[in-house]
Coordinates of C-alpha atoms in Angstrom, one line a residue:
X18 CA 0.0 0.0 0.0
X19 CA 1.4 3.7 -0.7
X20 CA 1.8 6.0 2.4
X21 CA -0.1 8.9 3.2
X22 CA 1.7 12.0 0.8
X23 CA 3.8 13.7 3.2
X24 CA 4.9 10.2 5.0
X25 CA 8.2 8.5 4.4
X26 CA 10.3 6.1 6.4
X27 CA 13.6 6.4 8.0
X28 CA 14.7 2.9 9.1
X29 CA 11.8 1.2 10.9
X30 CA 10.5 5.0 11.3
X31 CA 8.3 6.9 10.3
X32 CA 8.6 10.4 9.5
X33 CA 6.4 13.4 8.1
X34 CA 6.6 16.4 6.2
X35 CA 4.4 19.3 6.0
X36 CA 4.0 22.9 6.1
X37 CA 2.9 25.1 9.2
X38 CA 1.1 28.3 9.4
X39 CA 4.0 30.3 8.2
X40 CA 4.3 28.1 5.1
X41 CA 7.5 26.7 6.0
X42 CA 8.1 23.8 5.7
X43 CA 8.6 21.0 8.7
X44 CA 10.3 17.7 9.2
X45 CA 9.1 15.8 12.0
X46 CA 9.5 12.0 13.1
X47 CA 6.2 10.9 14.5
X48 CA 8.2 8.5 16.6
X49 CA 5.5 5.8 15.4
X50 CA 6.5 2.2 13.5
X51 CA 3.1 1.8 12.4
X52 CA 1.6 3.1 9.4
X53 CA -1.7 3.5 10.9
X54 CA -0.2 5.7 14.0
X55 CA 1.8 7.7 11.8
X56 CA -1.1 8.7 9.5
X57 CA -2.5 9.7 12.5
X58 CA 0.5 11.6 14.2
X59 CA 0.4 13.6 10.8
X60 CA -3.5 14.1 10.5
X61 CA -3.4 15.7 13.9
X62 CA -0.2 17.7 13.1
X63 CA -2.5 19.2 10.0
X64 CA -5.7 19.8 12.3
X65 CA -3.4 22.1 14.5
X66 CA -2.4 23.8 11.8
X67 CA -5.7 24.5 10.5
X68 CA -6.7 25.6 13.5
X69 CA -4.2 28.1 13.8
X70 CA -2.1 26.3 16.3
X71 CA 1.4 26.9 15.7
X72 CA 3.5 23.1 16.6
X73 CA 5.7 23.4 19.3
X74 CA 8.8 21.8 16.9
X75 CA 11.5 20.6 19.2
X76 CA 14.5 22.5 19.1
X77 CA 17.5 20.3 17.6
X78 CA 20.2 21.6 19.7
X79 CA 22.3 18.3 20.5
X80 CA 26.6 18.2 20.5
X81 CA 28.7 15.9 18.4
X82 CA 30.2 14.9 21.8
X83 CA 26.5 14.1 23.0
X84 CA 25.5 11.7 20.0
X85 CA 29.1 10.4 19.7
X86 CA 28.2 8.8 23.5
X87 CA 24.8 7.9 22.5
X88 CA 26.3 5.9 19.1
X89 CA 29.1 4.2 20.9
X90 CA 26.9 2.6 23.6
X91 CA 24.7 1.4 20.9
X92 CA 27.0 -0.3 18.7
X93 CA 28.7 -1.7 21.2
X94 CA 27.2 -4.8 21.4
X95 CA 27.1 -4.9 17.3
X96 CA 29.4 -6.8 15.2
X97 CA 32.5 -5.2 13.8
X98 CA 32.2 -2.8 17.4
X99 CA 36.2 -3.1 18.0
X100 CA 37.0 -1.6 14.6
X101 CA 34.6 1.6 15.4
X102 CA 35.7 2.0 18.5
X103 CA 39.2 3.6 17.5
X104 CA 36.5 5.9 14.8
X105 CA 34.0 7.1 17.2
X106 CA 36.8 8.7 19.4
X107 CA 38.5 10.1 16.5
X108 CA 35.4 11.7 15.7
X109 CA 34.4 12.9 18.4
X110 CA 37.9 14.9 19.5
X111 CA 37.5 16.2 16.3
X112 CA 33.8 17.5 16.2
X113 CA 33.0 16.6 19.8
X114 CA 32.9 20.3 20.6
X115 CA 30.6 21.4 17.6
X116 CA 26.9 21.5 17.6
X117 CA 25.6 19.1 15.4
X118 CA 23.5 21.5 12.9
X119 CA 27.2 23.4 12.8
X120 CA 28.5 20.4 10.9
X121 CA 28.8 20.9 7.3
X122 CA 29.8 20.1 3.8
X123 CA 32.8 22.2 4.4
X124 CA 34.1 21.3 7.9
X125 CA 33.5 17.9 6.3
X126 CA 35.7 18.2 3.1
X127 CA 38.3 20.4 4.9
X128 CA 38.4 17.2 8.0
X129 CA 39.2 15.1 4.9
X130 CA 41.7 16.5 2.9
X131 CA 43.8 16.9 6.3
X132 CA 42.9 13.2 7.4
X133 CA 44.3 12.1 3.5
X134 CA 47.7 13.4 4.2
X135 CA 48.2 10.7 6.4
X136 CA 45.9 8.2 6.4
X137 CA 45.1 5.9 3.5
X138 CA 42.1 6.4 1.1
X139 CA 40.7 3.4 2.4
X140 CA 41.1 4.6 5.9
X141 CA 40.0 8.0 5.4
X142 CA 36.5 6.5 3.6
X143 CA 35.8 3.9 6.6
X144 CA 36.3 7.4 8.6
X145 CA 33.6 9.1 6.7
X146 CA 31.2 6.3 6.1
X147 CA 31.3 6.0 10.1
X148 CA 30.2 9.9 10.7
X149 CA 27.6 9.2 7.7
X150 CA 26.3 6.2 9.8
X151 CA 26.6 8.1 13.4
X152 CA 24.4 11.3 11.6
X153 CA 21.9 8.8 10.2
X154 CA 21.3 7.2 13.6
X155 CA 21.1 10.9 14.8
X156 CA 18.0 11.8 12.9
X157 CA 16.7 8.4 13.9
X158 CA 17.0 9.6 17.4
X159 CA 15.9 13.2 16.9
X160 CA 19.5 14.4 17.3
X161 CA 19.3 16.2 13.6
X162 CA 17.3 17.1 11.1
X163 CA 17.3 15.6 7.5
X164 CA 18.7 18.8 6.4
X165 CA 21.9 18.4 8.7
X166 CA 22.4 14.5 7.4
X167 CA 22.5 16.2 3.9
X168 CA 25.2 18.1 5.1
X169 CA 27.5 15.1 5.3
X170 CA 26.2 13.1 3.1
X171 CA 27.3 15.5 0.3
X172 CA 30.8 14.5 0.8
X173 CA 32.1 11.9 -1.6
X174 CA 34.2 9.4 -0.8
X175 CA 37.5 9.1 -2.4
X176 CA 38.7 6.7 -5.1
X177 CA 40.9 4.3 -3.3
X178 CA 44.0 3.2 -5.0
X179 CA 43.7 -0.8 -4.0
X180 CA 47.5 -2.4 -4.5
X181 CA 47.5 -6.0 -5.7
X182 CA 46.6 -8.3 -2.6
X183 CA 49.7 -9.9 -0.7
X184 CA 49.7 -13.4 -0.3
X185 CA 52.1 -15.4 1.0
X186 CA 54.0 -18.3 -1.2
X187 CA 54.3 -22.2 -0.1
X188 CA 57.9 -21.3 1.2
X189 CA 56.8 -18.5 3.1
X190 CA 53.6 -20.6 4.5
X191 CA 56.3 -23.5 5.4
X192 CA 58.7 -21.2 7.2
X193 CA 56.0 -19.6 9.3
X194 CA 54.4 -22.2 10.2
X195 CA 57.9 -23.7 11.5
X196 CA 58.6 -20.3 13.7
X197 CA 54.9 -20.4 15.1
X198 CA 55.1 -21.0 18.6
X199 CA 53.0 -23.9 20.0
X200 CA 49.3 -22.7 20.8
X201 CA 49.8 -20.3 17.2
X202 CA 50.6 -23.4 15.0
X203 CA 47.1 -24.9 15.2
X204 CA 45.5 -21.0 14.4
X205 CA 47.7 -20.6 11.6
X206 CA 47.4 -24.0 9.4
X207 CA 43.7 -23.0 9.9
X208 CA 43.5 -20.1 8.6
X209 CA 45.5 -21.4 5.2
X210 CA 43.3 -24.5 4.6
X211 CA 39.9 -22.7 5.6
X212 CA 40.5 -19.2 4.6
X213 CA 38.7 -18.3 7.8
X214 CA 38.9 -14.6 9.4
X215 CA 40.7 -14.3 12.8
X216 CA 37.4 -13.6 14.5
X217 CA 36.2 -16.9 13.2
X218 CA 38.9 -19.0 14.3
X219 CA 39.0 -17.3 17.7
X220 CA 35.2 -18.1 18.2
X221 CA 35.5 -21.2 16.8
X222 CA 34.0 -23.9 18.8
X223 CA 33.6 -27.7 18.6
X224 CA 30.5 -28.3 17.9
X225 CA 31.2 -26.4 14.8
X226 CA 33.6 -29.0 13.8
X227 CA 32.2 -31.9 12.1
X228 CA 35.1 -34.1 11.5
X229 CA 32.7 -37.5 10.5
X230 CA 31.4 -35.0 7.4
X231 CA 34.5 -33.0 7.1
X232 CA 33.2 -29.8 7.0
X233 CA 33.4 -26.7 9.6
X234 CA 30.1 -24.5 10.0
X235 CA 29.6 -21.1 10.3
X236 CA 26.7 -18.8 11.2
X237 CA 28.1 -15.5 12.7
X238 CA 30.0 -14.4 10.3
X239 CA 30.6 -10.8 8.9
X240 CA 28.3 -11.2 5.7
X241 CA 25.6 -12.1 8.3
X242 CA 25.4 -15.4 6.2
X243 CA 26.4 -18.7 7.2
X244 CA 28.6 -21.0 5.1
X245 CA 30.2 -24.4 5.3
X246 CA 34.0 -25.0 4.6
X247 CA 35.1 -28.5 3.6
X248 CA 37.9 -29.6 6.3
X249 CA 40.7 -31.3 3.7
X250 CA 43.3 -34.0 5.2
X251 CA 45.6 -31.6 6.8
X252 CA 43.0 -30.4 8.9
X253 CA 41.5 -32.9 9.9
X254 CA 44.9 -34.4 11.2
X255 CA 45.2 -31.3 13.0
X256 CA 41.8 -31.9 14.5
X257 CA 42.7 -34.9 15.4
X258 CA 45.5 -34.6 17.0
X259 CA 44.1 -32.1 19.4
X260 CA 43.3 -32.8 23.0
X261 CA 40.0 -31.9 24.5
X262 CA 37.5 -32.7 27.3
X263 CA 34.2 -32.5 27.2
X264 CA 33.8 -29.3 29.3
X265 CA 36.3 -28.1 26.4
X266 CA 33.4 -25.2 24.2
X267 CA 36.1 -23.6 22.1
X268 CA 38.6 -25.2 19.7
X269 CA 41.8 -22.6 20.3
X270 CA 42.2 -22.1 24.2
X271 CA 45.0 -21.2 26.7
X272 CA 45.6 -23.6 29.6
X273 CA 42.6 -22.4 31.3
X274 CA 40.1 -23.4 28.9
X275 CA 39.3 -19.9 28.0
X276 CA 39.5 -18.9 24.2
X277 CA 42.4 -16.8 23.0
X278 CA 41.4 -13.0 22.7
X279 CA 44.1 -11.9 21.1
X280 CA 47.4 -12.9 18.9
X281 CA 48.8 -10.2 17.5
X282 CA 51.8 -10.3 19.5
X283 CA 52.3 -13.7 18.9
X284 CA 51.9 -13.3 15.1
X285 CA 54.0 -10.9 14.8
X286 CA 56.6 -12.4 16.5
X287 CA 56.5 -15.6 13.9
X288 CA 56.7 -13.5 11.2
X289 CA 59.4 -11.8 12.1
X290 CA 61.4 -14.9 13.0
X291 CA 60.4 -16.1 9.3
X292 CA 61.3 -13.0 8.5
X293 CA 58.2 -12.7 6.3
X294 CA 57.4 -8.6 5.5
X295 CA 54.3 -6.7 5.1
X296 CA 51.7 -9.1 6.3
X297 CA 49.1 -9.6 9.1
X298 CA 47.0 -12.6 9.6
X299 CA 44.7 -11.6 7.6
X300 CA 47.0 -12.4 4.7
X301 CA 46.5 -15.5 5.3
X302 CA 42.9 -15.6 4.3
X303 CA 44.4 -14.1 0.6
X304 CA 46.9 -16.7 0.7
X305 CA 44.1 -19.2 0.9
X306 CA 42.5 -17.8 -1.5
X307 CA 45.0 -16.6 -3.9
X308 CA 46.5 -20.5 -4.2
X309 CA 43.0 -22.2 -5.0
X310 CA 43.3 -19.4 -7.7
X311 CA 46.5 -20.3 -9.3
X312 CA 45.4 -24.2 -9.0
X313 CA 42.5 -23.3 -11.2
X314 CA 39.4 -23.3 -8.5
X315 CA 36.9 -20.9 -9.7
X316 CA 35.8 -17.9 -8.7
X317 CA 32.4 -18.9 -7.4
X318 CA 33.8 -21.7 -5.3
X319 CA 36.4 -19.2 -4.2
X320 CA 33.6 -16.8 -3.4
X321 CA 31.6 -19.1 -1.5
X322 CA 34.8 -20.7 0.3
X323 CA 35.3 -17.1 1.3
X324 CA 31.5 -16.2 2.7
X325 CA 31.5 -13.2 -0.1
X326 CA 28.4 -11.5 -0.8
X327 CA 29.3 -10.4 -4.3
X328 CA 31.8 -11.9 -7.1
X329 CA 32.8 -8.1 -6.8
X330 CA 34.9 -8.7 -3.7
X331 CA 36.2 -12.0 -5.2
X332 CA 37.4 -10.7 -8.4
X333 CA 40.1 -9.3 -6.8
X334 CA 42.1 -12.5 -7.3
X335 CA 41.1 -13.2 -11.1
X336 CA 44.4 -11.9 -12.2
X337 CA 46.0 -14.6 -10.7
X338 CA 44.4 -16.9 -12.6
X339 CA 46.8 -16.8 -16.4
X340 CA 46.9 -19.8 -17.2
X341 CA 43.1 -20.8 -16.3
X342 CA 42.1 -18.0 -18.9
X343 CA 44.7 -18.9 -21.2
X344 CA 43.4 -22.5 -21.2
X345 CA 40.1 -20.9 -21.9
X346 CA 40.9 -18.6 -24.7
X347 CA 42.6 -21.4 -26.3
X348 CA 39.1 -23.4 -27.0
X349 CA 39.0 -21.2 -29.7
X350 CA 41.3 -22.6 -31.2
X351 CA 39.6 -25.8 -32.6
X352 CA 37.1 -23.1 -34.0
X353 CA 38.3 -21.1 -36.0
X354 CA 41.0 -24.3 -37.0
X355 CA 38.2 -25.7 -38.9
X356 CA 36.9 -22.8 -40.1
X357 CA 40.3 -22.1 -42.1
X358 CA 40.1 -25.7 -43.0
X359 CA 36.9 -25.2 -44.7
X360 CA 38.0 -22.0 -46.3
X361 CA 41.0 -23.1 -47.4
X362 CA 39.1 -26.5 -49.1
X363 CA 36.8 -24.1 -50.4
X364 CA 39.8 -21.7 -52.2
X365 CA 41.4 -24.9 -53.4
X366 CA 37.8 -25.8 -55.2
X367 CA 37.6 -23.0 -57.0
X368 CA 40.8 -22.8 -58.4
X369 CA 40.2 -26.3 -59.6
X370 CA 36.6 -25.0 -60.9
X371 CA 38.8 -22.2 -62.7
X372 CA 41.7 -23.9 -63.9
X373 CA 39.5 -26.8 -65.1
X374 CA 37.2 -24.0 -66.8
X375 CA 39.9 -22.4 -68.6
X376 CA 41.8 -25.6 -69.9
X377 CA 38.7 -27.1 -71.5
X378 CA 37.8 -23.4 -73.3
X379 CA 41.0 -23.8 -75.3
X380 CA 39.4 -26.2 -77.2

């Protein structure tokens, strides 16, 4: 069903527009999830004004500082919360002081072009698309107006200048995995034959292991989709060979029984015993997926090995693939092989047709 002209939604929100006595015109969020109520909210809001009763509009008069608290107690207990974190208190030193109508395009743009000077594009856009998201929620919660969100939502984000993906080769894999120290080893030869994300494999528990299958399950993953991964022979060796009680929830855990928060240190310290350079563990999810590349595993496996929404994200590995698309372009071949063949029988047919032609005409 269409909604009432001057209704729209914002989120699970409704909202209305109208015009008061003056003829200005007003942006208000009826604060109702309901069609119904909001039709109503705004049929009422018109009766006032008809009546001559001028709507007391609240007054959007909030800080940065205020709806930079208000954001980062509610995405807290979100996914992708630790990555924020380090955003929101950027943010809020910068424009924590500022009114939130005083936020514009240009404060924006200018905050931008000094964050680029030191910060990558790709940093500098996850910057920007976390204000966008943190004035969005404001409006939601009657922080701002729509006309403040346009503000920020004028500024463009900035083409970033993606470098081919590092990967690590089987040398590299080999000699890291021999200068991993005990409770790494296990994470690490995980991450190459799964391709899994370090969150994953942190959380991973074992009842998501099914070893009689061979497959691992996931269901909170950062897609929001959950995917299987096939566990190959290596893995499930390593599986295998792994002690654990019955009062044992997680597959990775310290002598306590408690899963690993954190391995960065540890990581770190392995690679630079291997000395292996510019790499995190994430790079070994691209190693994982870079090698099934260069063996000839499709895209579309790779993309659903990987939990990928799009091909898009997957693509980014195509050009490692030569020799698949040579193999490819070479069907071809056979094609147009023929096709000469027939020409060429055809040319040969009618010089015969000619020469035949012009030997009988001589007599």
């Amino acid at each position: 069903m269409r909604l009432a002209k001057g209704l729209y939604r914002r989120g699970n929100i409704y909202w209305m527009s109208y015009k008061d006595s003056r003829g200005v015109v007003q942006r208000e969020s009826t604060g109702k999830t309901e069609r119904s109520d909001a039709e109503y909210v705004l049929l009422c809001r018109r009766k006032e004004i008809k009546e001559g009763i001028l709507p007391d509009i609240r007054k959007v008069n909030y800080k940065f500082a205020e709806l930079a608290r208000e954001y980062d107690n509610t995405v807290q207990i979100q996914k992708g919360y630790r990555s924020k974190k380090t955003f929101i208190r950027q943010l809020q030193e910068k424009f924590g002081h500022l009114y939130i109508r005083n936020i514009d395009t240009r404060k924006v743009e200018r905050w931008q072009s000094t964050l680029l000077k030191t910060s990558k594009p790709a940093t500098a856009n996850r910057k920007l698309a976390c204000l966008k998201h943190m004035m969005t929620k404001a409006v939601d919660w009657n922080m701002a107006s729509e006309d403040m969100l346009k503000q920020v939502r004028k500024v463009k984000f900035v083409k970033e200048r993606n470098r081919r993906l590092r990967f690590l080769d089987v040398e590299e894999c080999q000699r890291l995995i021999r200068c991993c120290s005990p409770h790494l080893k296990p994470m690490v030869v995980t991450a190459l034959n799964t391709g899994m994300r370090r969150g994953e494999i942190l959380g991973l528990k074992w009842e998501q292991v099914d070893l009689r299958f061979g497959f691992i399950s996931l269901e909170d993953t950062k897609s929001g989709e959950g995917r299987e991964i096939p566990i190959n022979n290596a893995l499930k060796s390593l599986f295998e060979g792994m002690p654990h009680s019955i009062e044992s929830v997680y597959v990775f855990t310290g002598i306590d029984g408690d899963p690993y928060k954190e391995i960065k240190r540890s990581f770190n310290t392995a690679l630079r015993r291997a000395e292996i350079h510019y790499a995190t563990f994430h790079t070994l999810r691209h190693t994982f997926a870079s090698h099934l590349v260069m063996k000839g595993v499709d895209l579309t496996t790779v993309k659903e090995l990987l939990g990928h929404k799009s091909l898009t994200m997957t693509l980014r590995y195509s050009h490692l693939a030569p020799e698949h698309k040579m193999k490819a372009v070479k069907v071809l071949d056979s094609v147009y092989e023929n096709t000469e063949k027939e020409c060429n029988n055809s040319d040969k047919n009618i010089e015969r047709v000619f020469f035949t032609s012009q030997f009988t005409s001589q007599f």
